[in-house]
Structures are given as structure tokens and as C-alpha cells.
Coordinates of C-alpha atoms in Angstrom, one line a residue:
Chain A
M1 CA -18.1 108.5 9.9
N2 CA -21.8 108.7 9.0
E3 CA -22.2 106.4 6.1
S4 CA -24.1 109.0 4.1
R5 CA -21.0 111.2 4.3
L6 CA -18.9 108.6 2.5
R7 CA -17.4 110.2 -0.6
V8 CA -17.9 107.8 -3.5
G9 CA -16.0 107.6 -6.8
F10 CA -17.0 105.8 -9.9
V11 CA -14.9 104.7 -12.9
G12 CA -16.4 103.1 -16.0
L13 CA -19.7 104.6 -17.1
G14 CA -20.8 102.0 -19.6
I15 CA -24.2 100.4 -20.1
M16 CA -24.0 99.1 -16.6
G17 CA -21.8 101.6 -14.8
E18 CA -23.7 104.8 -15.8
P19 CA -27.1 103.8 -14.2
M20 CA -25.3 102.3 -11.2
A21 CA -23.5 105.6 -10.6
R22 CA -26.8 107.4 -11.0
N23 CA -28.3 105.3 -8.2
V24 CA -25.3 106.1 -6.0
L25 CA -26.0 109.8 -6.6
K26 CA -29.7 109.4 -5.9
A27 CA -28.9 107.7 -2.6
G28 CA -27.3 111.0 -1.4
F29 CA -23.6 110.2 -1.7
G30 CA -21.1 112.8 -2.9
L31 CA -19.9 111.4 -6.2
T32 CA -16.8 111.9 -8.4
V33 CA -16.7 110.1 -11.8
H34 CA -14.3 109.3 -14.6
N35 CA -14.7 107.5 -17.9
R36 CA -12.1 106.8 -20.5
T37 CA -14.3 108.4 -23.2
A38 CA -14.8 111.7 -21.4
S39 CA -18.1 112.6 -23.1
K40 CA -19.9 109.7 -21.3
A41 CA -19.3 111.4 -18.0
E42 CA -21.1 114.6 -18.9
P43 CA -24.7 113.6 -18.1
L44 CA -23.6 112.6 -14.6
G45 CA -21.7 115.9 -14.3
E46 CA -25.0 117.7 -15.1
A47 CA -26.8 115.5 -12.5
G48 CA -24.4 116.8 -9.8
A49 CA -21.3 114.5 -9.9
A50 CA -17.8 116.0 -10.0
V51 CA -16.0 114.9 -13.2
A52 CA -12.3 113.9 -12.8
S53 CA -9.7 113.5 -15.5
S54 CA -8.2 110.2 -14.3
P55 CA -8.9 107.3 -12.0
A56 CA -6.1 108.7 -9.7
Q57 CA -8.0 112.0 -9.3
V58 CA -11.2 110.0 -8.5
A59 CA -9.3 108.1 -5.8
S60 CA -7.9 111.2 -4.2
A61 CA -11.4 112.6 -3.8
S62 CA -13.1 109.4 -2.6
D63 CA -13.5 107.0 0.4
V64 CA -15.1 104.2 -1.7
I65 CA -14.3 103.9 -5.4
V66 CA -16.5 101.7 -7.6
T67 CA -15.1 100.4 -10.9
C68 CA -17.1 98.7 -13.7
V69 CA -15.1 97.8 -16.8
T70 CA -14.7 94.7 -19.0
A71 CA -11.6 92.5 -18.8
D72 CA -8.7 91.7 -16.6
A73 CA -6.4 94.2 -18.3
D74 CA -9.0 97.0 -17.9
V75 CA -9.2 96.4 -14.1
R76 CA -5.5 96.2 -13.8
E77 CA -5.0 99.5 -15.7
V78 CA -7.7 101.4 -13.8
V79 CA -6.7 100.2 -10.4
L80 CA -2.9 99.6 -10.6
D81 CA -1.5 101.9 -13.3
A82 CA 1.3 103.8 -11.5
E83 CA 0.6 107.2 -12.9
R84 CA -3.1 107.4 -13.7
G85 CA -4.6 104.4 -11.7
L86 CA -6.6 104.5 -8.5
I87 CA -3.5 103.4 -6.6
A88 CA -1.7 106.6 -7.6
G89 CA -4.2 108.7 -5.7
I90 CA -5.8 106.5 -3.1
G91 CA -6.0 107.4 0.5
E92 CA -5.2 105.1 3.4
A93 CA -8.2 103.1 4.5
A94 CA -10.1 103.8 1.2
T95 CA -11.9 100.9 -0.5
V96 CA -12.0 99.9 -4.1
V97 CA -15.1 98.0 -5.2
D98 CA -14.8 96.3 -8.6
C99 CA -18.0 95.3 -10.3
S100 CA -16.4 93.8 -13.5
T101 CA -16.5 90.1 -14.2
V102 CA -12.8 89.1 -14.3
S103 CA -10.4 86.5 -13.0
P104 CA -10.2 85.7 -9.3
A105 CA -6.5 86.2 -9.6
V106 CA -7.0 89.9 -10.3
A107 CA -8.6 90.3 -6.9
V108 CA -5.7 88.7 -5.1
E109 CA -3.3 91.0 -6.9
C110 CA -5.3 94.2 -6.4
N111 CA -6.0 93.3 -2.8
E112 CA -2.2 92.9 -2.2
R113 CA -1.1 96.0 -4.0
L114 CA -3.8 98.2 -2.5
G115 CA -3.2 96.6 0.9
A116 CA 0.4 97.7 0.9
K117 CA -0.9 101.3 0.8
G118 CA -3.3 100.7 3.6
A119 CA -6.3 100.6 1.3
G120 CA -8.6 97.6 0.4
F121 CA -10.2 95.9 -2.5
V122 CA -13.6 94.2 -2.8
D123 CA -14.5 92.1 -5.8
A124 CA -18.2 92.6 -6.4
P125 CA -19.4 91.4 -9.8
I126 CA -23.0 92.0 -10.7
S127 CA -25.8 90.1 -12.3
G128 CA -29.2 91.4 -13.5
G129 CA -28.4 93.2 -16.7
D130 CA -28.9 96.8 -17.7
V131 CA -32.5 96.6 -16.5
G132 CA -31.3 95.6 -13.0
A133 CA -28.6 98.3 -13.1
K134 CA -31.3 101.0 -13.8
A135 CA -33.7 99.7 -11.2
G136 CA -31.1 99.2 -8.6
T137 CA -32.1 95.5 -8.3
L138 CA -28.7 93.9 -9.2
S139 CA -27.5 90.8 -7.5
I140 CA -23.9 91.5 -6.2
M141 CA -21.5 88.7 -5.2
C142 CA -18.7 89.9 -3.0
G143 CA -15.2 88.8 -1.9
G144 CA -12.4 90.5 0.0
D145 CA -11.6 91.7 3.5
R146 CA -14.8 91.7 5.6
A147 CA -14.2 95.1 7.2
H148 CA -13.8 96.7 3.7
F149 CA -16.9 94.9 2.5
D150 CA -18.9 96.2 5.5
R151 CA -17.6 99.7 4.9
A152 CA -18.7 99.6 1.2
L153 CA -22.1 97.9 1.9
P154 CA -24.2 101.1 1.9
V155 CA -22.8 101.9 -1.5
L156 CA -23.5 98.4 -2.7
E157 CA -27.0 98.6 -1.4
A158 CA -27.6 101.7 -3.4
M159 CA -26.9 99.7 -6.6
G160 CA -28.3 96.2 -5.8
R161 CA -31.0 94.4 -4.1
T162 CA -29.2 91.2 -3.1
V163 CA -25.7 91.7 -1.8
T164 CA -23.9 88.4 -0.8
Y165 CA -20.6 88.2 1.0
C166 CA -18.9 85.0 -0.3
G167 CA -15.4 85.0 1.3
G168 CA -11.9 86.4 0.9
P169 CA -10.3 88.1 -2.2
G170 CA -11.6 86.7 -5.4
A171 CA -14.6 84.9 -3.9
G172 CA -17.0 87.3 -5.6
Y173 CA -15.5 86.8 -9.0
L174 CA -15.4 83.1 -8.4
V175 CA -19.1 83.0 -7.6
K176 CA -19.9 85.1 -10.7
L177 CA -18.0 82.4 -12.7
C178 CA -20.2 79.7 -11.0
N179 CA -23.2 81.8 -12.0
Q180 CA -22.0 82.1 -15.6
I181 CA -21.3 78.3 -15.8
C182 CA -24.9 77.6 -14.7
G183 CA -26.3 80.2 -17.0
A184 CA -24.5 79.0 -20.1
V185 CA -25.0 75.3 -19.5
N186 CA -28.7 75.7 -18.5
L187 CA -29.1 77.6 -21.8
L188 CA -27.6 74.8 -23.8
A189 CA -30.0 72.4 -22.1
A190 CA -32.9 74.5 -23.2
A191 CA -31.5 74.9 -26.8
E192 CA -31.0 71.2 -27.2
A193 CA -34.5 70.4 -25.9
V194 CA -36.0 73.0 -28.3
S195 CA -33.9 71.7 -31.2
L196 CA -35.0 68.1 -30.6
A197 CA -38.6 69.1 -30.2
E198 CA -38.4 71.1 -33.5
A199 CA -36.9 68.2 -35.4
A200 CA -39.6 65.9 -34.1
G201 CA -42.4 68.3 -35.2
I202 CA -44.2 68.2 -31.8
D203 CA -45.9 71.1 -30.1
I204 CA -43.0 73.1 -28.7
D205 CA -45.1 75.3 -26.4
A206 CA -46.5 72.2 -24.8
M207 CA -43.0 70.8 -24.3
L208 CA -41.8 74.1 -22.7
Q209 CA -44.9 74.2 -20.4
A210 CA -44.5 70.5 -19.3
V211 CA -40.7 70.8 -18.7
S212 CA -40.6 74.3 -17.2
S213 CA -43.1 73.4 -14.4
G214 CA -41.1 70.4 -13.1
A215 CA -37.7 69.3 -11.8
A216 CA -36.0 70.0 -15.1
G217 CA -37.1 73.7 -15.1
S218 CA -34.8 76.7 -15.1
W219 CA -35.0 80.5 -15.3
L220 CA -33.4 80.3 -18.7
L221 CA -35.7 77.7 -20.1
T222 CA -38.7 79.7 -19.0
N223 CA -37.3 83.1 -20.2
L224 CA -35.1 82.4 -23.2
A225 CA -36.4 79.2 -24.9
P226 CA -39.5 81.1 -26.2
K227 CA -37.2 83.6 -27.9
M228 CA -35.4 80.6 -29.6
V229 CA -38.7 79.3 -30.8
R230 CA -39.7 82.8 -32.2
G231 CA -36.3 83.4 -33.8
D232 CA -35.7 86.5 -31.6
D233 CA -31.9 86.9 -31.3
K234 CA -32.0 90.4 -29.7
P235 CA -29.4 90.6 -27.0
G236 CA -30.1 90.6 -23.3
F237 CA -26.6 89.2 -22.8
F238 CA -24.1 89.0 -25.7
V239 CA -22.7 85.7 -26.9
D240 CA -19.2 87.2 -26.8
Y241 CA -19.6 88.2 -23.2
Q242 CA -20.8 84.7 -22.3
L243 CA -17.8 83.4 -24.2
K244 CA -15.4 85.7 -22.3
D245 CA -16.8 84.5 -19.0
L246 CA -16.6 80.8 -19.9
R247 CA -12.9 81.4 -20.9
L248 CA -12.3 82.9 -17.4
A249 CA -14.0 79.8 -15.8
A250 CA -11.7 77.5 -17.8
D251 CA -8.7 79.5 -16.6
A252 CA -9.9 79.3 -13.0
A253 CA -10.6 75.5 -13.4
H254 CA -7.1 75.1 -14.7
E255 CA -5.5 77.1 -11.9
L256 CA -7.5 75.1 -9.2
G257 CA -7.2 71.7 -10.8
V258 CA -10.9 71.1 -11.3
P259 CA -12.3 69.1 -14.3
L260 CA -15.2 71.0 -15.8
P261 CA -16.1 69.1 -19.0
T262 CA -19.5 70.6 -19.5
T263 CA -18.2 74.1 -19.1
A264 CA -15.4 73.4 -21.6
L265 CA -18.0 72.1 -24.1
A266 CA -20.1 75.2 -23.5
E267 CA -17.1 77.4 -24.3
A268 CA -16.6 75.6 -27.5
I269 CA -20.3 75.9 -28.5
F270 CA -20.5 79.6 -27.7
R271 CA -17.3 80.1 -29.7
A272 CA -19.0 78.4 -32.6
A273 CA -21.9 80.8 -32.3
S274 CA -19.5 83.7 -32.1
V275 CA -17.4 82.8 -35.2
Q276 CA -20.7 82.1 -37.1
G277 CA -21.6 85.8 -36.6
H278 CA -23.7 85.8 -33.4
G279 CA -21.1 87.5 -31.1
L280 CA -23.3 90.5 -30.6
D281 CA -26.6 88.6 -30.6
G282 CA -28.2 87.4 -27.4
T283 CA -27.0 84.2 -25.8
Q284 CA -30.2 82.4 -27.0
S285 CA -28.9 82.6 -30.5
V286 CA -26.6 79.7 -29.6
I287 CA -29.5 77.5 -30.8
H288 CA -28.4 78.3 -34.4
V289 CA -25.4 76.0 -34.1
L290 CA -27.4 73.3 -32.4
R291 CA -30.4 73.0 -34.7
G292 CA -31.5 70.0 -36.5
L293 CA -32.8 70.3 -40.1
K294 CA -36.4 71.2 -39.3
G295 CA -35.4 74.2 -37.3
R296 CA -33.3 75.8 -40.0
Chain B
M1 CA -70.5 56.2 -21.4
N2 CA -70.2 57.9 -18.1
E3 CA -66.5 58.3 -17.5
S4 CA -66.7 56.9 -14.0
R5 CA -67.9 53.7 -15.6
L6 CA -64.7 53.2 -17.6
R7 CA -63.1 49.9 -16.7
V8 CA -59.5 50.4 -16.2
G9 CA -56.6 48.0 -16.4
F10 CA -53.1 48.4 -15.0
V11 CA -49.9 46.5 -15.9
G12 CA -46.6 47.1 -14.1
L13 CA -47.0 47.6 -10.4
G14 CA -43.5 48.8 -9.6
I15 CA -42.4 51.7 -7.4
M16 CA -44.3 54.1 -9.7
G17 CA -47.1 51.9 -11.0
E18 CA -48.4 50.6 -7.7
P19 CA -49.3 54.0 -6.1
M20 CA -50.6 55.2 -9.5
A21 CA -52.9 52.2 -9.7
R22 CA -54.0 52.8 -6.2
N23 CA -55.0 56.4 -7.1
V24 CA -57.1 55.0 -10.1
L25 CA -58.9 52.8 -7.6
K26 CA -59.5 55.6 -5.2
A27 CA -61.0 57.7 -8.0
G28 CA -63.8 55.1 -8.3
F29 CA -62.8 53.3 -11.4
G30 CA -63.2 49.5 -11.7
L31 CA -59.7 48.1 -11.8
T32 CA -58.0 45.0 -13.1
V33 CA -54.3 44.6 -12.5
H34 CA -51.3 42.4 -13.6
N35 CA -47.7 42.3 -12.6
R36 CA -45.0 40.0 -13.9
T37 CA -44.1 39.1 -10.3
A38 CA -47.6 38.2 -9.2
S39 CA -47.0 38.8 -5.4
K40 CA -46.8 42.5 -6.1
A41 CA -50.4 42.6 -7.3
E42 CA -51.8 41.1 -4.0
P43 CA -52.0 44.4 -2.0
L44 CA -54.1 45.9 -4.8
G45 CA -56.2 42.8 -4.9
E46 CA -56.9 43.2 -1.2
A47 CA -57.8 46.9 -1.9
G48 CA -60.5 45.8 -4.4
A49 CA -58.8 45.3 -7.7
A50 CA -59.3 42.2 -9.8
V51 CA -56.0 40.4 -10.4
A52 CA -55.4 39.0 -13.9
S53 CA -52.8 36.4 -14.9
S54 CA -51.6 38.1 -18.1
P55 CA -51.7 41.5 -19.9
A56 CA -54.1 39.9 -22.4
Q57 CA -56.6 39.1 -19.6
V58 CA -56.3 42.7 -18.3
A59 CA -57.1 44.0 -21.8
S60 CA -60.1 41.8 -22.2
A61 CA -61.6 43.3 -19.0
S62 CA -60.8 46.9 -19.6
D63 CA -61.6 50.1 -21.6
V64 CA -58.4 51.9 -20.7
I65 CA -55.3 50.0 -19.9
V66 CA -52.4 51.8 -18.2
T67 CA -48.9 50.3 -18.5
C68 CA -45.8 51.4 -16.5
V69 CA -42.6 49.4 -17.2
T70 CA -39.0 50.2 -17.8
A71 CA -37.5 49.8 -21.3
D72 CA -38.5 49.6 -25.0
A73 CA -38.5 45.7 -24.9
D74 CA -40.8 45.7 -21.8
V75 CA -43.4 47.9 -23.5
R76 CA -43.2 45.9 -26.7
E77 CA -43.7 42.6 -24.8
V78 CA -46.5 43.9 -22.6
V79 CA -48.4 45.5 -25.4
L80 CA -47.5 43.5 -28.5
D81 CA -46.8 39.9 -27.5
A82 CA -49.1 37.8 -29.7
E83 CA -50.1 35.4 -26.9
R84 CA -49.9 37.2 -23.6
G85 CA -49.8 40.8 -24.6
L86 CA -52.5 43.4 -24.4
I87 CA -53.1 43.1 -28.1
A88 CA -54.2 39.5 -27.7
G89 CA -57.2 40.5 -25.5
I90 CA -57.9 44.1 -26.4
G91 CA -61.4 45.2 -27.4
E92 CA -62.2 47.5 -30.3
A93 CA -62.0 51.2 -29.3
A94 CA -60.0 50.4 -26.2
T95 CA -57.1 52.7 -25.3
V96 CA -53.6 51.7 -24.1
V97 CA -51.8 54.4 -22.1
D98 CA -48.1 53.8 -21.5
C99 CA -46.4 55.7 -18.7
S100 CA -42.9 54.3 -19.3
T101 CA -40.0 56.4 -20.6
V102 CA -39.0 54.8 -23.8
S103 CA -38.2 55.6 -27.5
P104 CA -40.7 57.6 -29.5
A105 CA -40.4 54.9 -32.2
V106 CA -42.2 52.5 -29.7
A107 CA -45.3 54.7 -29.8
V108 CA -45.4 54.7 -33.6
E109 CA -45.2 51.0 -33.7
C110 CA -47.8 50.3 -30.9
N111 CA -50.1 52.9 -32.3
E112 CA -50.0 51.2 -35.7
R113 CA -50.4 47.7 -34.4
L114 CA -53.2 48.5 -32.0
G115 CA -54.8 50.8 -34.6
A116 CA -55.1 47.8 -36.9
K117 CA -57.4 46.2 -34.3
G118 CA -59.5 49.3 -33.8
A119 CA -57.8 50.2 -30.5
G120 CA -55.5 53.2 -29.7
F121 CA -52.2 54.0 -28.0
V122 CA -51.4 57.1 -25.9
D123 CA -47.7 57.5 -24.9
A124 CA -47.9 59.2 -21.5
P125 CA -44.6 59.3 -19.6
I126 CA -44.5 60.7 -16.2
S127 CA -42.4 63.0 -14.1
G128 CA -42.5 63.7 -10.4
G129 CA -40.9 60.6 -8.7
D130 CA -42.5 58.1 -6.3
V131 CA -43.6 61.0 -4.1
G132 CA -45.6 62.4 -7.0
A133 CA -47.0 59.0 -7.8
K134 CA -48.3 58.5 -4.3
A135 CA -49.7 62.0 -4.0
G136 CA -51.3 61.9 -7.5
T137 CA -49.3 65.1 -8.5
L138 CA -47.3 63.7 -11.4
S139 CA -46.7 65.7 -14.5
I140 CA -47.8 63.6 -17.5
M141 CA -46.7 64.3 -21.1
C142 CA -48.9 62.8 -23.7
G143 CA -48.8 61.9 -27.4
G144 CA -51.2 60.0 -29.7
D145 CA -54.6 60.2 -31.3
R146 CA -56.5 63.1 -29.7
A147 CA -59.7 61.2 -29.3
H148 CA -58.0 58.4 -27.4
F149 CA -56.2 61.0 -25.3
D150 CA -59.5 62.7 -24.5
R151 CA -61.0 59.3 -23.6
A152 CA -58.2 58.4 -21.2
L153 CA -58.0 61.9 -19.6
P154 CA -60.2 61.1 -16.5
V155 CA -57.8 58.2 -15.8
L156 CA -54.7 60.4 -16.4
E157 CA -56.2 63.0 -14.1
A158 CA -56.6 60.4 -11.3
M159 CA -52.8 59.9 -11.4
G160 CA -51.4 63.3 -12.2
R161 CA -51.9 67.0 -11.6
T162 CA -50.5 68.4 -14.9
V163 CA -51.6 66.5 -18.0
T164 CA -50.2 68.0 -21.3
Y165 CA -51.2 66.9 -24.8
C166 CA -48.1 67.4 -26.9
G167 CA -49.0 65.9 -30.3
G168 CA -49.2 62.7 -32.3
P169 CA -47.8 59.2 -31.5
G170 CA -44.5 59.6 -29.7
A171 CA -44.8 63.3 -28.8
G172 CA -45.2 62.4 -25.1
Y173 CA -42.1 60.2 -25.1
L174 CA -40.2 62.9 -27.0
V175 CA -41.2 65.6 -24.5
K176 CA -40.1 63.3 -21.7
L177 CA -36.7 63.0 -23.4
C178 CA -36.5 66.9 -23.6
N179 CA -37.3 66.9 -19.9
Q180 CA -34.5 64.4 -19.2
I181 CA -32.0 66.4 -21.3
C182 CA -32.8 69.5 -19.3
G183 CA -32.6 67.7 -16.0
A184 CA -29.3 66.0 -16.7
V185 CA -27.6 69.0 -18.1
N186 CA -28.9 71.4 -15.5
L187 CA -27.6 68.9 -12.9
L188 CA -24.1 69.0 -14.5
A189 CA -24.2 72.8 -14.4
A190 CA -24.9 72.6 -10.7
A191 CA -22.2 70.0 -10.1
E192 CA -19.5 71.9 -11.9
A193 CA -20.4 75.1 -10.1
V194 CA -20.2 73.3 -6.7
S195 CA -16.9 71.6 -7.7
L196 CA -15.3 74.9 -8.7
A197 CA -16.5 76.6 -5.5
E198 CA -15.2 73.8 -3.4
A199 CA -11.8 73.9 -5.0
A200 CA -11.6 77.6 -4.5
G201 CA -12.5 77.2 -0.8
I202 CA -15.2 79.8 -0.9
D203 CA -18.5 79.8 1.0
I204 CA -20.6 77.4 -1.0
D205 CA -23.9 78.2 0.7
A206 CA -23.4 81.8 -0.3
M207 CA -22.6 80.7 -3.9
L208 CA -25.8 78.6 -4.0
Q209 CA -27.9 81.4 -2.6
A210 CA -26.5 84.0 -5.0
V211 CA -26.8 81.9 -8.1
S212 CA -30.2 80.2 -7.3
S213 CA -31.9 83.5 -7.0
G214 CA -31.0 84.9 -10.4
A215 CA -31.1 84.1 -14.1
A216 CA -28.8 81.1 -13.7
G217 CA -31.1 79.4 -11.2
S218 CA -32.8 76.0 -11.7
W219 CA -34.9 73.6 -9.8
L220 CA -32.0 71.1 -9.7
L221 CA -29.5 73.7 -8.4
T222 CA -31.9 74.6 -5.6
N223 CA -32.8 71.1 -4.7
L224 CA -29.9 68.8 -5.4
A225 CA -26.7 71.0 -5.1
P226 CA -27.1 71.1 -1.3
K227 CA -27.1 67.3 -1.3
M228 CA -23.8 67.3 -3.3
V229 CA -22.3 69.7 -0.7
R230 CA -23.5 67.4 2.2
G231 CA -22.3 64.2 0.5
D232 CA -25.8 62.8 0.4
D233 CA -26.0 60.3 -2.5
K234 CA -29.4 58.9 -1.6
P235 CA -31.5 58.3 -4.7
G236 CA -34.4 60.4 -5.7
F237 CA -33.7 59.3 -9.3
F238 CA -31.1 56.7 -10.1
V239 CA -27.9 57.5 -12.1
D240 CA -28.6 54.3 -14.2
Y241 CA -32.2 55.5 -15.1
Q242 CA -30.8 58.9 -16.1
L243 CA -28.2 57.2 -18.2
K244 CA -30.9 55.0 -19.9
D245 CA -32.9 58.1 -20.7
L246 CA -29.9 60.0 -22.2
R247 CA -29.2 56.9 -24.4
L248 CA -32.8 57.2 -25.6
A249 CA -32.3 60.9 -26.3
A250 CA -29.1 60.1 -28.3
D251 CA -31.1 57.5 -30.3
A252 CA -33.8 60.0 -31.0
A253 CA -31.3 62.7 -32.0
H254 CA -29.6 60.2 -34.4
E255 CA -33.0 59.3 -36.0
L256 CA -34.0 62.9 -36.4
G257 CA -30.7 64.3 -37.5
V258 CA -30.2 66.7 -34.6
P259 CA -26.8 67.5 -33.1
L260 CA -27.0 67.4 -29.3
P261 CA -23.4 67.8 -28.1
T262 CA -24.2 68.7 -24.5
T263 CA -26.6 65.7 -24.2
A264 CA -23.9 63.4 -25.6
L265 CA -21.4 64.7 -23.1
A266 CA -24.0 64.3 -20.3
E267 CA -24.5 60.6 -21.3
A268 CA -20.7 60.0 -21.1
I269 CA -20.4 61.7 -17.7
F270 CA -23.4 59.7 -16.3
R271 CA -21.8 56.6 -17.7
A272 CA -18.6 57.4 -15.9
A273 CA -20.6 57.8 -12.6
S274 CA -22.3 54.5 -13.3
V275 CA -19.2 52.5 -14.0
Q276 CA -17.5 54.0 -10.9
G277 CA -20.2 52.4 -8.8
H278 CA -22.9 55.1 -8.5
G279 CA -25.6 53.5 -10.8
L280 CA -28.1 53.0 -8.0
D281 CA -27.1 56.3 -6.2
G282 CA -29.1 59.5 -6.8
T283 CA -28.2 61.6 -9.9
Q284 CA -26.5 64.2 -7.6
S285 CA -23.7 61.6 -7.1
V286 CA -22.4 62.6 -10.6
I287 CA -20.4 65.2 -8.8
H288 CA -18.0 62.5 -7.7
V289 CA -16.6 62.3 -11.2
L290 CA -16.4 66.1 -11.6
R291 CA -14.8 67.0 -8.4
G292 CA -11.5 68.9 -8.0
L293 CA -9.0 67.9 -5.4
K294 CA -10.4 69.8 -2.5
G295 CA -13.8 68.2 -2.8
R296 CA -12.5 64.6 -2.6

């Protein structure tokens, strides 16, 4: 089959999913969409997508179905619900591609259940934020059966710039958790450095310049530490989403028997930020729970 | 005074100090050196430096004296010892530049004591390893009186590529501690991500590639995580030196009233690596205390 003739479905048209679906449409794929809150599907309908009333209907019209929701339970409902889920309408040899950040165990389960119907499941969580979703420059980390990954690749390439195949079912979700561990912990490093520099009353811009340029540098130090210094809490990525992802990492660590002490501490610190009212602020607002007296 | 006519002294010709002193000599400054173990000064003597028998003798022959030793007590002894220390021989208006990584409190004390004799003290810790010391590409973070910093600048520029003035006495040491916090914590992030990926049996190179290229990337993930994966423990920077620096950060945090939970945990984890026999291995060997079963 010519790849451009793949019929694509999309379920979950949120802040990430909507622009991703739009990029699929722009790439010339026929598109059928569904969203739990139906009104959010209308703009894509006007742009040329067919609008379906359930995930099952999306599946019955599609060869590759992309899903982009929030938590484990959402993915299970959209994919596996016996009446309205993708599994109720999916064709043999169709491929489900889930871009949510959820537990690796969800991939194993979906892969097994869909596999029993002759279909496949690719876990394909994304990184790059709403800016990357709009620009089609997301980084996409994939796991699952290689043949299903290869089949979905043209659709993935319509949504992202870096698409990495990481291994069997759950490998994509797992790599996303590794990514979230590094992001959260690097951010705490930046926050503690800023907090110490503030308390000492030294030139923080000089500190950031000296540290960023060397072996202790990180993307987050360069990009989010200046927001901490300015007191800009505006969200790029919510504290509560970071907290959710650290919880998933703790679950995976427990399942796999891996001690992750720094990740466990990061979860506790982000929980402190959340309960102190920063859940819907950007992750850089975690500095509020780490500040010495001079920074208050 | 023409800056090239500055007479420079150097005390502490270790793995960092020796090549730094050599670069000062190459830049055309007259140089007088001293090292506690005298034999280590001989090669510089052959290269054209005068060799003195005490720090005090170095001071009496120099306008700017660079010191590069290990711990708080070493700096205090070299600079402040009433008989053999720099202070016993130092001229009015001379400048001591200390490149050790020690407590900010040491800078305050040295600045005060030297100041009483009309001399000055610049804390100027370095980053970039022995490779940077040889190549003259160190990053140097400086604190102290601005006039003394300006005076020492040509000497600093002979040893490093990035020289940053960060504030009053101790600001350089403090920024170095911020640097060591970020380095240690970013390294733990990388180690926990590698450990989780190993335990899950996924493609670790794919994980490193996907994570390094995005918002969770860091210098340490890019440069040291591959060594963890290969089991290469060879030292770039010793675990025991990282541990010493985290202890200094904890002291500074206590003095300044700043909660640094992640830094405190990092100290405990590097201590675990040290007591398990990795003190003179590279910092990447910390992964041995964080590994899940599959990585052992």
C-alpha cells in the first residue's frame, strides 16, 4: 500500500493532540478524529477530517490510529473498552500508536490484547511541548513490534522530527520515563544552585554563565534557571504533570527492582511544590520550596 | 606597570597546578614556584622558573601569587602560616589568587588577613580538568576585590579561556560549589536513567540519543553515561573529590540557611560509592551503587 494512502485515525485532541492531528492532515493522510468533548473535534472537521462518535468508529475507518491522552486509565479506556474502545472496531493488521506518557505495563497489555485480534500497538510518547507539536518537531520515543513501528513511521514523521525506535512493547514509555527523570533531577540541580547563589548574595547571572558553559551545564539550567531568577512561574510543563511522570517512574522502578533514590526525592519535592499551590505552574516554580531566606 | 612585567608566583604544582604554572611561564611572565614536595618543582625550574623554598619566599619575589592546593586547611597553611606562609613575605599591593575548591569562608578570612597588610585575595577556583589545565582552556570563577581581580586578570587569562567575575570575597568559591552541585546531581540523573533502562532491557544507546537531544539533556549525560554503559570507571574526576565538594556545599548551605535536599542526597550517594571502594574511580562509577539487578 502506498504510504500516503494510509487512513489515519486520531483520538485525543488536547493541547498536544490537536496540532499533531493537524500536521497529519497537512501531510496528506485521510484523517478520522474523535475527542471525548466533541466540540474540540469541530475545527479539525472544518479542516477536512471526518469526525467519529467513538474510538471504535475511528478504528473501523483507519489503518493507523494515533491516541494522545493523559493517564494509564485513559489509554486503557480508549484502546481496550469492549464497546466504545479502538479494539471494538479495529481491523486486522491495523496499528495503534499511543503518544501518551503512561506506564510501560500499559504497552504490554495493549500489545497483547490488540495482538490477539491481529492488530498491533506502538508506544510512542512525545517530548517537545505544544510548541513542538505545532511545528511538527517533537521527539518521539517508540517501542513495540518493529513491523508495526515501520508501518506507522510515515505518520510519526508527520508529527515529529526525531523518531527513535527503542525496543519491544513499553520501551518507548520507559525511555520517556528516563527522560522525565533526567529533566526533573536536572531541574532540581539548577534550583538548588540558584537558591544557594541567591542566599550568598552573589551575581547569579555570572554563576549561570560560568556553570552553563562547562561540564555541569544542562538544557534546563540554561533555559529555566533564568525564569527562576526572574520569578516567572508561567508553565511550559506543569508541576503536576512532572509529578505524575515521577510517580510512573517510581512504579517502574519498583516493578523492575531498581533503586532510584534521586528520582524518589524528586517526586517528594515536586509533590511539595504541588501541595503548596504550584501544581499548574511551570516546573521551574519548584524553586519556591527550595529557597533560602534571601530568595523569599 | 606593564602587565607583562608582573612577577608571578605559583604554589602547589599538582596535576592541575603544574600545567597551569607552565602556561604562565609560556605567556612570558617571570615565575617563582614552590611545592611542598620539592622534586615536583624541578621540571619548572629547568623550564626557566625560579624555585623557592617556602611560600613566604615566593611571595617576597612576586606581584601576583597563584595557589592551587586541595582543602581548606591547605589554603590556610599556604596563605596564612605566620612563618612560612605567603603572608610572611607578601608585599603591599600584591595579590594572592587561589585556584583551590574550598569553603567561601576561607576567602573572607584570607581577604581580611591579607588586606590588613595592604595585599589582596582573589578566590578563583577552576573547572575543566587536567586536560583544560594543559590546554589553558579552564573556566575560572572569581570573587574578591575588583581592583585585585583586574590586576590578576592577565595571569588568569594565561591559564583559562573563560574568566568570570562573580562578586566579593568567596563568590568564586561559591559559584564553584554551585557548579559541583549541578555536576553531581546531573550525573545522578544520568545514572538513574541508565540503571532503569538497563533493568528494563531496552536499547540504552537509543535512550541516550533520545534523551540527550532534548530538554532533559546535559553535558554529563552525553559524556559520562556512555562510560557507565561500557563499565569504564577510569577517572576524569575522582568520586572522593566530588564528595569533598558536596561536603563543602552542605557546609555553605548550613551557614547560609538554604535547604538543599538533592545536594544532601547526592553527598550520601557519593559517600556510598566511596566507602564501597570507588573513591579513586571516576564519578561515573557512582552507578554501581544505583544499579538494578540486570546491570550488575
